[in-house]
Every structure is written in C-alpha cells, then in structure tokens.
Short mmCIF file of C-alpha atoms in Angstrom, two decimals:
data_model
loop_
_atom_site.label_atom_id
_atom_site.label_comp_id
_atom_site.label_asym_id
_atom_site.label_seq_id
_atom_site.Cartn_x
_atom_site.Cartn_y
_atom_site.Cartn_z
CA MET A 169 9.12 -8.21 17.27
CA SER A 170 10.71 -9.49 19.84
CA GLU A 171 13.75 -8.24 21.36
CA ARG A 172 16.13 -10.96 19.22
CA ASP A 173 15.83 -8.49 15.94
CA ALA A 174 17.78 -5.54 18.34
CA HIS A 175 21.29 -7.70 17.98
CA ILE A 176 21.52 -7.92 14.31
CA PRO A 177 24.68 -6.73 14.26
CA ALA A 178 25.73 -3.71 12.78
CA GLU A 179 27.63 -5.14 9.60
CA VAL A 180 24.52 -7.53 9.19
CA ILE A 181 22.32 -4.41 9.36
CA SER A 182 24.74 -2.50 6.67
CA TYR A 183 25.27 -5.70 4.47
CA LEU A 184 20.87 -6.22 4.11
CA LEU A 185 21.11 -2.50 3.45
CA THR A 186 22.73 -2.49 0.51
CA PHE A 187 19.74 -4.36 -1.58
CA LEU A 188 17.27 -2.11 -0.94
CA PRO A 189 16.93 0.72 -4.01
CA VAL A 190 17.73 4.16 -3.49
CA LYS A 191 15.03 5.65 -3.30
CA SER A 192 14.51 3.66 -0.21
CA LEU A 193 17.33 3.45 1.48
CA LEU A 194 16.49 8.11 0.65
CA ARG A 195 14.03 7.64 3.10
CA PHE A 196 15.98 5.13 5.82
CA LYS A 197 18.43 7.80 6.67
CA CYS A 198 15.13 9.03 8.66
CA VAL A 199 15.30 5.71 11.18
CA SER A 200 17.28 7.10 12.96
CA LYS A 201 21.05 8.32 13.13
CA PRO A 202 23.32 5.10 13.25
CA TRP A 203 20.66 4.47 10.39
CA LEU A 204 22.12 8.23 8.87
CA ALA A 205 25.96 7.64 9.44
CA LEU A 206 25.77 4.65 7.94
CA ILE A 207 23.67 5.50 4.76
CA ASN A 208 25.94 8.45 4.22
CA SER A 209 28.85 6.55 4.47
CA PRO A 210 31.42 6.24 1.89
CA ASP A 211 31.94 2.93 2.40
CA PHE A 212 28.20 1.84 2.29
CA ILE A 213 28.26 4.07 -0.33
CA LYS A 214 30.99 1.98 -2.52
CA ASN A 215 29.74 -1.38 -1.54
CA HIS A 216 26.08 -0.76 -2.57
CA ILE A 217 26.94 0.35 -5.89
CA SER A 218 28.80 -2.81 -6.09
CA ARG A 219 26.26 -4.86 -4.64
CA SER A 220 24.11 -2.74 -7.86
CA LEU A 221 26.87 -4.07 -10.60
CA LYS A 222 26.71 -7.70 -9.15
CA THR A 223 23.19 -8.37 -9.19
CA ASN A 224 22.44 -6.28 -12.51
CA ARG A 225 19.95 -4.40 -10.60
CA ASN A 226 19.13 -0.38 -10.18
CA LEU A 227 20.31 0.34 -13.65
CA THR A 228 17.97 2.51 -15.72
CA ILE A 229 18.39 3.13 -19.20
CA ILE A 230 18.89 7.02 -19.88
CA LEU A 231 16.94 8.08 -23.78
CA GLY A 232 18.11 11.30 -24.71
CA TYR A 233 17.43 13.67 -27.08
CA ALA A 234 17.30 17.26 -28.07
CA SER A 235 16.01 19.00 -24.94
CA SER A 236 14.83 16.06 -22.94
CA ILE A 237 16.35 13.00 -21.56
CA TYR A 238 14.77 10.43 -20.23
CA SER A 239 14.69 7.55 -18.23
CA ALA A 240 13.69 3.86 -17.83
CA ASP A 241 14.00 1.21 -15.14
CA PHE A 242 16.98 -1.99 -16.27
CA ASP A 243 13.88 -4.41 -14.39
CA SER A 244 10.73 -3.90 -16.91
CA PHE A 245 13.07 -4.21 -19.96
CA GLN A 246 13.60 -7.85 -19.19
CA ASP A 247 9.54 -8.12 -19.45
CA ASN A 248 10.25 -6.36 -22.53
CA VAL A 249 8.55 -2.72 -21.22
CA ALA A 250 9.58 0.35 -21.01
CA TYR A 251 8.54 3.07 -19.01
CA PRO A 252 10.12 6.61 -20.02
CA THR A 253 9.38 9.41 -17.61
CA LYS A 254 11.08 12.52 -18.33
CA LEU A 255 14.74 14.06 -15.98
CA THR A 256 14.45 17.37 -15.02
CA PRO A 257 18.41 17.83 -14.64
CA PRO A 258 19.29 21.60 -13.54
CA LEU A 259 20.17 23.00 -17.12
CA SER A 260 19.35 24.89 -19.49
CA PRO A 261 19.40 23.45 -23.21
CA SER A 262 17.79 25.00 -26.37
CA ILE A 263 17.60 24.14 -29.83
CA ASP A 264 21.11 25.50 -30.77
CA ALA A 265 22.78 23.41 -27.61
CA PRO A 266 20.63 20.06 -26.65
CA ILE A 267 21.60 18.17 -23.94
CA LEU A 268 24.47 15.68 -24.37
CA VAL A 269 25.40 12.98 -22.24
CA LEU A 270 28.51 12.70 -22.15
CA GLY A 271 29.42 10.59 -19.72
CA SER A 272 27.57 7.88 -16.99
CA CYS A 273 29.82 6.80 -14.18
CA ASN A 274 28.50 5.19 -10.96
CA GLY A 275 25.19 6.36 -11.14
CA LEU A 276 26.38 10.43 -12.01
CA LEU A 277 26.13 11.43 -15.21
CA PHE A 278 28.09 14.46 -16.74
CA LEU A 279 26.20 16.59 -19.03
CA SER A 280 26.25 19.29 -21.02
CA THR A 281 24.65 21.57 -22.74
CA THR A 282 27.62 24.34 -24.48
CA LEU A 283 30.88 24.17 -23.31
CA LYS A 284 30.00 26.45 -20.47
CA ASP A 285 26.76 24.78 -19.30
CA SER A 286 28.09 21.63 -18.35
CA ILE A 287 27.72 19.82 -14.71
CA ILE A 288 28.04 16.04 -12.90
CA TRP A 289 24.29 14.88 -11.25
CA ASN A 290 22.92 12.39 -9.86
CA PRO A 291 19.22 12.02 -10.97
CA SER A 292 18.63 9.09 -7.92
CA THR A 293 20.02 12.50 -5.14
CA ARG A 294 19.38 14.32 -7.03
CA LYS A 295 22.11 16.75 -6.20
CA HIS A 296 24.69 18.70 -8.85
CA GLN A 297 27.64 20.32 -9.23
CA LYS A 298 28.87 22.83 -12.33
CA LEU A 299 31.91 22.89 -13.68
CA PRO A 300 34.09 25.79 -13.88
CA PRO A 301 34.50 27.30 -17.05
CA THR A 302 37.42 26.44 -18.51
CA SER A 303 39.90 28.63 -21.31
CA ILE A 304 40.91 27.00 -24.48
CA GLU A 305 44.24 27.77 -25.80
CA TYR A 306 44.09 28.23 -29.14
CA PRO A 307 47.70 27.83 -30.85
CA CYS A 308 48.51 30.53 -33.40
CA GLY A 309 47.95 30.78 -37.36
CA ARG A 310 44.80 28.89 -39.30
CA PHE A 311 43.77 25.52 -37.88
CA VAL A 312 40.96 23.60 -37.42
CA TRP A 313 39.68 22.03 -34.41
CA HIS A 314 37.28 20.09 -32.29
CA SER A 315 37.03 18.94 -28.28
CA GLU A 316 35.99 15.48 -26.78
CA THR A 317 35.58 14.30 -23.70
CA GLY A 318 35.19 11.76 -21.46
CA PHE A 319 33.95 10.78 -17.30
CA GLY A 320 35.00 8.58 -15.28
CA TYR A 321 36.18 6.98 -11.55
CA ASP A 322 39.59 7.32 -11.15
CA SER A 323 39.47 4.80 -8.09
CA VAL A 324 43.93 5.57 -6.60
CA HIS A 325 42.71 8.82 -5.69
CA ASP A 326 38.82 8.17 -5.34
CA ASP A 327 37.45 10.53 -7.64
CA TYR A 328 35.55 11.55 -10.67
CA LYS A 329 37.22 12.67 -13.43
CA VAL A 330 36.13 14.77 -16.80
CA VAL A 331 38.91 14.73 -19.29
CA ARG A 332 38.77 17.25 -22.34
CA VAL A 333 40.82 17.10 -24.96
CA THR A 334 41.04 19.47 -27.80
CA GLN A 335 42.79 19.33 -30.74
CA PHE A 336 44.01 21.66 -33.25
CA HIS A 337 44.89 20.16 -37.16
CA LEU A 338 45.23 21.62 -40.79
CA GLY A 339 43.00 19.56 -42.70
CA TRP A 340 42.68 16.31 -43.45
CA GLU A 341 44.91 15.56 -45.52
CA ASP A 342 47.82 16.93 -43.27
CA ASP A 343 49.55 14.94 -41.30
CA PHE A 344 50.39 18.36 -38.49
CA PHE A 345 48.38 17.56 -35.24
CA GLN A 346 48.27 19.12 -31.95
CA ASN A 347 46.16 19.34 -28.54
CA GLU A 348 45.31 20.48 -25.37
CA VAL A 349 44.35 18.17 -22.37
CA LYS A 350 42.68 19.39 -18.93
CA VAL A 351 41.02 17.20 -16.34
CA TYR A 352 38.61 18.40 -14.36
CA SER A 353 38.43 17.01 -10.51
CA LEU A 354 35.30 16.64 -8.88
CA ASN A 355 36.65 16.53 -5.47
CA SER A 356 38.75 19.71 -6.50
CA ASN A 357 36.53 20.93 -8.12
CA GLN A 358 38.81 22.34 -10.39
CA TRP A 359 40.50 21.95 -13.82
CA ARG A 360 43.93 21.42 -14.52
CA LYS A 361 45.96 21.67 -17.93
CA ILE A 362 48.25 18.14 -18.62
CA GLN A 363 50.55 16.52 -21.00
CA ASP A 364 49.72 15.90 -24.71
CA CYS A 365 47.69 13.32 -26.11
CA PRO A 366 50.21 11.63 -28.27
CA TYR A 367 47.47 10.57 -30.95
CA PHE A 368 44.49 12.12 -32.42
CA ILE A 369 42.04 11.00 -31.83
CA ARG A 370 38.77 11.49 -34.54
CA TYR A 371 36.29 13.36 -34.35
CA LEU A 372 33.01 10.62 -34.12
CA LYS A 373 31.48 9.71 -31.18
CA LEU A 374 30.26 12.00 -28.12
CA GLY A 375 31.95 10.88 -25.09
CA GLY A 376 35.06 8.92 -23.92
CA THR A 377 33.80 5.05 -23.46
CA PHE A 378 35.04 4.16 -19.87
CA ALA A 379 36.61 0.92 -19.39
CA GLY A 380 38.87 -0.79 -17.47
CA ASP A 381 39.84 2.52 -15.03
CA ALA A 382 40.35 4.52 -18.78
CA LEU A 383 38.99 6.44 -20.85
CA HIS A 384 38.80 5.00 -24.59
CA TRP A 385 38.64 6.79 -27.87
CA ILE A 386 39.07 5.91 -31.23
CA ALA A 387 42.07 7.61 -32.97
CA GLY A 388 45.10 7.45 -35.10
CA ASN A 389 48.84 8.41 -36.06
CA SER A 390 47.96 11.13 -37.49
CA PRO A 391 44.87 13.18 -39.03
CA ARG A 392 45.25 12.01 -42.66
CA LEU A 393 42.22 10.27 -43.44
CA GLY A 394 42.07 6.30 -44.60
CA THR A 395 44.78 6.01 -42.09
CA ALA A 396 44.16 2.83 -39.23
CA ASN A 397 42.10 2.78 -36.63
CA GLN A 398 43.40 3.18 -33.52
CA VAL A 399 42.01 2.59 -30.11
CA ALA A 400 43.91 5.60 -27.48
CA ALA A 401 43.74 4.89 -23.77
CA PHE A 402 43.53 7.22 -21.14
CA ASP A 403 43.96 5.93 -17.74
CA ILE A 404 41.70 7.58 -15.83
CA ARG A 405 43.99 6.93 -12.38
CA SER A 406 47.77 7.57 -13.60
CA GLU A 407 46.89 10.39 -16.33
CA GLU A 408 48.97 8.39 -19.00
CA TRP A 409 47.63 7.60 -22.54
CA HIS A 410 48.43 4.45 -24.52
CA LEU A 411 47.19 2.38 -26.95
CA LEU A 412 44.61 -0.61 -26.03
CA PRO A 413 45.39 -3.88 -28.12
CA LEU A 414 42.81 -4.86 -30.43
CA PRO A 415 41.78 -8.51 -32.19
CA LYS A 416 44.54 -10.42 -33.95
CA THR A 417 42.11 -11.57 -36.59
CA LEU A 418 40.50 -7.92 -36.79
CA ALA A 419 40.14 -7.33 -40.68
CA GLY A 420 38.42 -5.51 -43.65
CA ASP A 421 37.02 -2.50 -44.26
CA PHE A 422 34.45 -1.51 -41.26
CA PHE A 423 33.46 1.38 -39.32
CA MET A 424 34.63 1.18 -35.36
CA ASN A 425 32.99 2.07 -32.69
CA LEU A 426 33.38 1.24 -28.63
CA VAL A 427 30.73 0.18 -26.46
CA VAL A 428 30.87 -0.75 -22.76
CA LEU A 429 29.32 -4.21 -22.37
CA GLY A 430 29.21 -5.84 -19.03
CA GLU A 431 32.23 -4.09 -16.90
CA CYS A 432 34.34 -4.89 -20.51
CA ILE A 433 35.29 -2.84 -23.00
CA GLY A 434 34.04 -3.57 -26.25
CA LEU A 435 33.85 -3.43 -29.90
CA PHE A 436 31.47 -2.86 -33.22
CA CYS A 437 32.44 -2.82 -35.82
CA ASN A 438 30.31 -2.82 -38.54
CA TYR A 439 31.18 -4.12 -41.84
CA TYR A 440 29.20 -1.15 -43.83
CA ARG A 441 25.03 -3.21 -45.06
CA ASP A 442 26.85 -6.46 -44.93
CA HIS A 443 27.62 -7.80 -40.90
CA VAL A 444 27.84 -6.48 -38.15
CA ASP A 445 30.54 -8.23 -35.11
CA PHE A 446 30.82 -7.16 -31.75
CA TRP A 447 33.71 -7.61 -30.16
CA VAL A 448 34.38 -8.05 -26.31
CA MET A 449 38.17 -7.54 -24.10
CA LYS A 450 37.70 -10.27 -21.48
CA GLU A 451 40.54 -9.76 -19.51
CA TYR A 452 41.43 -5.75 -19.61
CA GLY A 453 44.24 -4.88 -21.57
CA VAL A 454 45.24 -8.16 -22.56
CA ARG A 455 44.91 -9.07 -26.23
CA GLU A 456 44.78 -12.53 -26.06
CA SER A 457 40.80 -12.34 -24.34
CA TRP A 458 39.15 -10.95 -27.23
CA ILE A 459 35.82 -12.23 -28.00
CA LYS A 460 33.84 -12.00 -30.97
CA ILE A 461 30.88 -12.75 -28.93
CA CYS A 462 28.10 -12.72 -31.63
CA SER A 463 28.45 -11.77 -35.38
CA VAL A 464 25.19 -10.60 -36.85
CA VAL A 465 24.61 -10.49 -40.47
CA GLN A 466 21.61 -8.17 -42.67
CA PRO A 467 19.19 -8.30 -43.35
CA THR A 468 18.98 -11.84 -42.20
CA HIS A 469 18.70 -11.10 -38.35
CA ILE A 470 18.21 -7.91 -37.91
CA GLN A 471 16.05 -5.46 -40.18
CA SER A 472 18.39 -3.60 -42.75
CA PHE A 473 19.74 -1.00 -39.93
CA GLU A 474 22.68 2.05 -39.81
CA GLN A 475 22.91 2.01 -36.52
CA VAL A 476 23.41 -1.26 -33.66
CA LYS A 477 24.85 -0.45 -30.69
CA PRO A 478 24.24 -2.72 -27.65
CA ILE A 479 24.25 -1.05 -23.88
CA GLY A 480 23.29 -4.76 -21.82
CA TYR A 481 23.59 -8.07 -20.56
CA SER A 482 20.04 -9.62 -19.72
CA ASN A 483 19.94 -10.33 -15.71
CA ASP A 484 21.09 -14.23 -17.39
CA GLY A 485 23.67 -13.30 -20.01
CA LYS A 486 22.28 -15.03 -22.80
CA GLN A 487 21.00 -11.77 -24.28
CA VAL A 488 21.87 -8.68 -25.18
CA LEU A 489 19.89 -5.32 -25.66
CA LEU A 490 20.67 -3.36 -28.91
CA GLU A 491 19.91 0.76 -29.52
CA GLN A 492 18.72 0.52 -33.54
CA ASN A 493 18.98 3.22 -35.66
CA SER A 494 18.72 5.78 -32.58
CA SER A 495 14.28 4.68 -32.34
CA CYS A 496 14.14 1.40 -31.22
CA LEU A 497 15.35 -0.90 -28.73
CA VAL A 498 15.33 -4.91 -29.21
CA TRP A 499 17.25 -7.54 -27.44
CA PHE A 500 19.14 -10.05 -29.63
CA ASP A 501 19.46 -13.12 -28.11
CA LEU A 502 23.51 -14.24 -28.50
CA GLN A 503 22.70 -17.77 -28.81
CA GLU A 504 19.49 -18.65 -31.06
CA LYS A 505 20.18 -15.11 -32.61
CA SER A 506 16.76 -14.27 -32.60
CA VAL A 507 15.34 -10.61 -32.01
CA LYS A 508 12.83 -9.62 -29.92
CA SER A 509 11.05 -5.91 -29.33
CA VAL A 510 10.83 -3.81 -25.89
CA ARG A 511 7.64 -1.72 -26.24
CA ILE A 512 8.87 1.63 -25.33
CA HIS A 513 5.87 3.64 -23.31
CA GLY A 514 5.83 7.50 -23.91
CA GLY A 515 9.70 8.49 -24.57
CA PRO A 516 10.86 9.61 -27.29
CA LYS A 517 10.27 8.85 -30.93
CA TYR A 518 14.13 9.52 -31.50
CA PHE A 519 16.91 8.98 -28.70
CA ASN A 520 20.73 8.01 -28.09
CA THR A 521 20.69 5.86 -24.65
CA ASP A 522 22.97 5.15 -22.09
CA VAL A 523 23.12 3.11 -19.11
CA CYS A 524 22.56 5.14 -15.15
CA LEU A 525 23.33 3.26 -12.00
CA ALA A 526 21.50 4.52 -9.32
CA SER A 527 23.49 5.11 -6.02
CA LEU A 528 23.97 7.19 -3.66
CA VAL A 529 26.86 8.59 -4.68
CA LYS A 530 28.11 12.34 -3.42
CA LEU A 531 28.67 16.06 -5.23
CA PRO A 532 31.20 17.31 -3.01
CA TYR A 533 30.52 21.00 -3.67
CA SER A 534 26.64 20.78 -4.50
CA ASP A 535 25.71 22.39 -0.98
CA VAL A 536 28.04 25.25 -1.93
CA GLN A 537 26.87 25.77 -4.86
CA GLN A 538 23.21 25.74 -3.89
CA VAL A 539 24.15 28.09 -1.76
CA HIS A 540 26.12 30.69 -3.41
CA GLN A 541 23.44 30.28 -6.36
CA LYS A 542 20.52 31.21 -3.52
CA LYS A 543 22.53 34.03 -2.58
CA LYS A 544 22.99 35.66 -6.11
CA THR A 545 19.50 35.02 -6.88
CA GLN A 546 18.96 37.51 -3.66
CA ASP A 547 21.93 39.68 -3.98
CA ARG A 548 20.09 40.49 -7.26
CA GLY A 549 16.31 41.52 -5.96
CA ASN A 550 18.81 43.75 -3.51
CA PRO A 551 21.16 45.73 -4.89
CA LYS A 552 22.39 46.91 -1.61
CA ALA A 553 23.45 43.21 -0.04
CA GLY A 554 26.37 41.93 1.13
CA PRO A 555 30.08 41.56 -1.37
CA LYS A 556 29.20 39.57 -4.41
CA ARG A 557 29.45 36.12 -4.79
CA ASP A 558 30.15 35.87 -8.45
CA ASP A 559 33.59 35.45 -8.06
CA PHE A 560 32.77 31.44 -7.76
CA LEU A 561 32.82 31.50 -11.41
CA SER A 562 36.61 33.52 -11.05
CA SER A 563 36.80 35.68 -13.60
CA GLY A 564 40.55 34.70 -13.93
CA PHE A 565 38.38 32.11 -16.19
CA LYS A 566 38.82 33.06 -20.04
CA LEU A 567 35.10 32.14 -21.12
CA VAL A 568 35.57 30.34 -25.03
CA LEU A 569 32.68 28.94 -26.63
CA MET B 251 30.79 -36.98 8.75
CA ILE B 252 30.48 -33.54 11.13
CA VAL B 253 28.61 -33.47 14.07
CA LEU B 254 26.97 -30.43 14.31
CA ASN B 255 25.53 -29.37 17.89
CA SER B 256 23.04 -26.09 17.61
CA SER B 257 22.62 -23.67 21.12
CA ASP B 258 19.48 -25.55 22.38
CA GLY B 259 20.95 -29.48 22.36
CA ALA B 260 20.22 -30.23 18.79
CA THR B 261 22.68 -32.74 16.93
CA PHE B 262 22.94 -32.98 13.34
CA GLU B 263 25.06 -34.86 10.81
CA VAL B 264 25.92 -33.57 7.34
CA GLU B 265 28.09 -34.45 4.94
CA GLU B 266 31.88 -33.01 5.67
CA SER B 267 31.64 -31.84 1.59
CA VAL B 268 28.29 -30.42 2.13
CA ALA B 269 28.50 -29.33 5.57
CA VAL B 270 32.60 -26.89 3.88
CA GLN B 271 29.94 -24.47 2.13
CA SER B 272 29.92 -22.37 5.31
CA GLN B 273 33.77 -20.95 5.72
CA THR B 274 33.77 -21.57 9.17
CA ILE B 275 33.11 -24.74 9.56
CA LYS B 276 35.33 -24.83 6.93
CA HIS B 277 37.92 -23.48 8.93
CA MET B 278 37.09 -25.03 11.86
CA ILE B 279 37.79 -28.26 9.83
CA GLU B 280 40.95 -27.05 8.70
CA ASP B 281 42.41 -26.75 12.19
CA ASN B 282 40.93 -29.55 13.56
CA CYS B 283 38.68 -28.45 15.74
CA ALA B 284 36.19 -30.42 14.62
CA ASP B 285 36.95 -33.85 16.63
CA THR B 286 34.22 -35.06 18.00
CA SER B 287 31.56 -32.16 17.10
CA ILE B 288 30.86 -28.87 16.24
CA PRO B 289 29.34 -26.36 18.56
CA LEU B 290 27.63 -23.23 16.90
CA PRO B 291 26.09 -22.24 19.98
CA ASN B 292 24.75 -18.68 17.99
CA VAL B 293 22.30 -21.18 15.94
CA ASN B 294 18.54 -22.75 16.82
CA GLY B 295 17.84 -26.21 16.07
CA VAL B 296 14.90 -24.72 14.48
CA THR B 297 17.06 -22.85 12.16
CA LEU B 298 20.08 -24.88 11.53
CA ALA B 299 17.82 -27.64 10.09
CA ARG B 300 16.49 -24.48 7.37
CA VAL B 301 20.46 -24.30 6.90
CA LEU B 302 21.12 -27.32 6.43
CA GLU B 303 18.68 -27.89 3.94
CA TYR B 304 19.68 -25.23 1.89
CA ILE B 305 23.01 -26.07 1.43
CA LYS B 306 22.11 -30.34 0.78
CA LYS B 307 20.27 -28.83 -1.54
CA HIS B 308 22.18 -26.42 -3.49
CA ALA B 309 25.22 -29.78 -3.23
CA GLU B 310 23.33 -32.24 -4.31
CA ALA B 311 21.79 -29.78 -7.11
CA LYS B 312 24.44 -27.57 -7.91
CA ASP B 313 24.79 -28.22 -11.94
CA ASP B 314 20.79 -27.70 -12.02
CA GLU B 315 20.15 -24.19 -12.22
CA GLU B 316 16.24 -24.39 -13.08
CA GLY B 317 15.48 -26.74 -9.59
CA LEU B 318 18.11 -24.29 -7.28
CA LYS B 319 16.29 -20.79 -8.37
CA SER B 320 12.45 -23.01 -8.11
CA PHE B 321 14.14 -24.62 -4.50
CA ASP B 322 14.91 -20.70 -3.65
CA ALA B 323 11.99 -19.41 -4.30
CA GLU B 324 9.90 -21.52 -2.15
CA PHE B 325 12.96 -21.67 0.32
CA VAL B 326 12.53 -18.28 1.90
CA LYS B 327 8.15 -18.57 1.22
CA VAL B 328 8.66 -18.23 5.87
CA ASP B 329 7.68 -15.55 8.02
CA GLN B 330 10.09 -12.57 8.62
CA ALA B 331 10.73 -13.81 12.57
CA SER B 332 12.22 -17.13 10.64
CA LEU B 333 14.47 -14.80 7.76
CA PHE B 334 16.34 -12.88 9.96
CA GLU B 335 16.89 -16.03 11.55
CA ILE B 336 18.51 -17.31 8.71
CA ILE B 337 20.04 -14.43 7.75
CA LEU B 338 21.97 -14.42 11.27
CA ALA B 339 22.34 -18.31 10.87
CA ALA B 340 24.15 -16.99 7.73
CA ASN B 341 26.38 -14.57 8.64
CA TYR B 342 27.84 -16.54 11.74
CA LEU B 343 27.87 -19.27 9.06
CA ASP B 344 29.89 -17.20 6.53
CA ILE B 345 27.52 -19.32 3.39
CA LYS B 346 27.48 -16.85 0.88
CA GLY B 347 24.89 -17.92 -1.17
CA LEU B 348 22.20 -18.12 1.70
CA LEU B 349 22.75 -14.58 3.09
CA ASP B 350 22.29 -13.39 -0.41
CA LEU B 351 19.26 -14.77 -1.05
CA THR B 352 17.80 -13.66 2.22
CA CYS B 353 18.93 -10.29 2.16
CA GLN B 354 17.79 -9.87 -0.90
CA THR B 355 14.64 -11.26 -0.13
CA VAL B 356 14.23 -9.06 3.18
CA ALA B 357 14.98 -5.87 1.37
CA ASP B 358 12.05 -6.24 -1.41
CA GLN B 359 10.04 -6.91 2.05
CA ILE B 360 10.88 -3.96 3.34
CA LYS B 361 11.66 -1.59 0.63
CA ASP B 362 8.58 0.19 0.32
CA LEU B 363 7.74 0.38 4.23
CA THR B 364 7.13 3.79 5.31
CA VAL B 365 10.50 4.97 8.01
CA GLU B 366 7.91 3.85 11.29
CA GLU B 367 7.77 0.64 10.33
CA VAL B 368 11.26 -0.22 9.47
CA ARG B 369 11.45 1.23 12.63
CA ALA B 370 9.00 -1.40 14.05
CA ILE B 371 11.07 -3.99 12.72
CA PHE B 372 14.02 -3.54 13.98
CA ASN B 373 13.29 -2.42 17.36
CA ILE B 374 14.73 0.97 15.99
CA MET B 375 13.90 4.20 18.55
CA ASN B 376 13.92 7.46 16.65
CA ASP B 377 16.56 9.53 18.01
CA PHE B 378 16.00 12.69 16.03
CA THR B 379 13.51 15.22 17.35
CA PRO B 380 11.14 16.39 15.28
CA GLU B 381 13.26 19.19 13.60
CA GLU B 382 15.76 17.68 12.85
CA GLU B 383 13.92 14.49 10.96
CA ALA B 384 11.22 17.25 9.53
CA LYS B 385 14.95 18.49 7.25
CA LEU B 386 16.05 15.79 6.55
CA ARG B 387 12.13 14.71 4.88
CA ASN B 388 12.70 18.05 2.91
CA ASP B 389 15.64 16.88 1.93
CA HIS B 390 14.76 13.96 -0.38
CA ALA B 391 10.66 14.96 -0.75
CA TRP B 392 10.26 13.29 -3.79
CA ALA B 393 11.55 9.41 -2.10
CA PHE B 394 8.25 9.68 0.45
CA GLU B 395 5.81 10.10 -2.36
#
C-alpha cells in the first residue's frame, strides 16, 4: 500500500477497530505497541461495547443446563439456525451444584455453582475473577430464608457489582421479614454490607434483571402470599432502593416475570393458559412510557406454552426471539404474529437462555489470582516451600453454605 | 447551491440541503465561511465525487430503506485503497452514516487476516521483540487458531 495509508490518523484507526469482533482484536494486539495500548485502553473497550450494542453484533446466546453451558452466535439466529458450542468456565459443577448463570453484563458472566464457588468470567477473553466467600449473618430464632443475587455495571464508579439480598421470614402467612444486603465490587474484589432492602423479594427467579442502571426483582411489601406484586429496583450507582412504577392498565390475575429487551426493562405477564402480554418501558422510570409491544393468545399463535421468555430483537427490530418451555427458540413477528422456529444443531435439550456480549472487559484481579492459584498448586507439591498463599481467601471470612 | 473545491482543483456543485449531511460543511455554512466556495484541501476529486454520490442518494431516497440498503451494498464494492480514501473523507467531512458504512466494510475485510497481513495493509512496523510477540500470542493462543 502507498504512503497514504501511513497517514491514517489514530482516531480513525481507533474508530475502525471498534467494528471488529473480539477474536480479531485479541490477535491484532500483536500488530504493534500502539495497537496493543489502544486495544487495552478502557475507552476503546467501552467504545467497542457501544458499537456492538448499536449494531446488534458481537452477541451470543448462552444456553445453560445442569453442569454445562453453551454459546451460540446471534448472527446465525437471523437465518434461523444456531450452532451452540460448549464453554468451559473455570468452575467445578456437580449433580447437586449445577452451573447457574446469575447475570450477564457487557460481556461478563456471573456464574455460580454454590455460594462459595462464584466467578465473574469473560468467555471472550477467557479471563475470570473468583469472588471471595462472604458470610451470612443469620438472625436469632426460627426462620425460613433464601438469597437472591444480581449483577450489573455501575457507570458512575466504572465498576461491576454483585448484589446479594438474603431474606429471612417466618413463613408465607406472616408479615414479618428481615434481610441482609451485601455488595461485591469487581474493582476492589471485596464484599461490603449495606443498608437493608425495604421490600420482600419473592423467591421466583435466579438473578436480578439489570436495566436502567438498576437491578430489579419481583417483590412485595410482605412475604404473605397473595399480596400484590411489585418491582423492587436497586440503583447500582447510588445503592438505593425504590419501586419501579408499573403500567397503569395492568390488571387481572397473572404471573409476572422481568426481562430485558433491547436495553429496556420489560414485563412478561402470563395470564395462565389464556394469553401472554409483553410490556416494555421505553423510557426508564417514566410510567407513561410503558408500551404493550404485543399480546399473544394461546394456543392460536404459539402452541400451548407454560413458559415464554423474550430474549432479544432481530436486527430490523420487527421480530423478537423467544425461549419457549426451556426447550426451543422461536422468532416471533410482532406485526404478523407469526412464529418461526430456530433449528438448533447440538447443545442441550433443555436450557435457560441469557444474552452475552462479546467484549474485552477486563477482570482486574484475574492475573493476581492465577498467580496465587499456581503458587498454591506448586506449594502443595513441595511442603518446604515458602509462606502459604492461602490467606487470599482470608480466614476472617466465615464460610456458610 | 454550494460549491466545493477538491484538493486537486476539481469543482462540484451540490444543493445546500444535501451538503449539510456533512457536519463539517454545515458548520462552515453556519459560520459564514461559504460565501463563494468551500475549499476541501483534504479530499481529492475522485473521492469527493464518490462522497457526493452517497449523500445525494441518501438525501433523495431518504425513506426507501430497502433501496438505500442495496445502494450501500453496491457503493462499497470498490478497491480497498479507495475505501480508505472514502473513510478519511467521511471522517474529515463528518458524515456519520458513510463513515460507519465504510468502516464496517473494511472491518469485515480484515477481521480474519493474519497479523502480518494487517501490518502490510496499514503500513505498520512491527515494534515488538520476538519474545514480546511470542508472549502476546501465547496469552490468547486460541484466537490464532
């Protein structure tokens, strides 16, 4: 090429590179030192994510079941086929402790087998950060309890956080409840206890729904069954709780679930065996911006279904990919109300789905942890080796399952 | 009508309503720098002609989504050197749609190339030592398969 190409300004190269997939960028780190610095820079990584979200590219669909998780490129879904390939996250699942996908944000997956075996993993760069275990402070007396977690990005502090809400209550007939909220920061690799949540989070779903800079769970004012469902929202930046206003015309008897569609929070309302409504909040927090994007009557449009979960829009925004009965994926045309199956080649027969971006987001402690892990394995082989490195998982933490 | 002068002295006439797709030209007009003609020292005649072809089509067929899609697909069927020229022009003239279209095209062309091939295209010197480069390749070995 002529000398003209040597004069491509750096900002144009930077802009051009945001259009590349992650695998190419990982290779092109070797092109030159300036390219390495560019591809590693936080601004570039953020711009690459924006580009992917804008163009609906670099997306994968994660199919998880039992001890395996698979990933399929979203591009092929546009042609109604999927080719899931098996992922190997650095976890040790078992029959009693399957892999749970508890969150997916900007290319990072929050995975867990048990409470003590949790990681944040970037499947595109294959780096991970292991969460230190943190105790649960149980109140006195008899009680029932459950933990809900969520994972999301704090844009104010440029940090990724895991939020764990542990609820204690006296059963489903009693109003009393208490909870403990802890927040884990990727940047500090530490857990912190924060103020309680004023709502009772219902044990309905794994993983909070992240949208509008907040994590959302189905909640109520008390554990008592039959009380109205509300949506509790935790602002991941300010770490404060509030309730998300629901559509004014929402009525009737239904099972409600939260989803993210595009970047908007959505409601999936299942009027059991009658019909299903999908609502999307176009402008986060603005009650009037709720739009019912479609209503699906069963069994006319989609065969009798128990569970339908919207996953994402097609490139032209006219169709929505749906997970149906945890066993198949279909494109639903919003206008025609028609359905097209996606042929899945390989992968698990039953699955939960999540969307995962392919990104370059870094795990700040991954290299440090890998070195410690290596040293631990080496020390085990040589009892005369230097001081133990086990203190990384500090003895100050009480390990509770 | 706006008059544009390319770096190599060619002159082009274009409607103001079309020309303002270029944010650069739009600001020049607003700042009253466009009395007689606008000099564009960073863009040669051939490239400017192509750019004008793009913005004219996108102005007249604004609502024809399908038509624009096929126009864009044909528009980028040029040699890589020309694509780079259009990228630089679109960047200088600040025409977002054209910049995104051409960048995506070039990105798709280079994404599966080897490191050496990319260096050749961008005329870049390898400033890594063999050891440094080996370590980098090792870090993400699977990306090279």
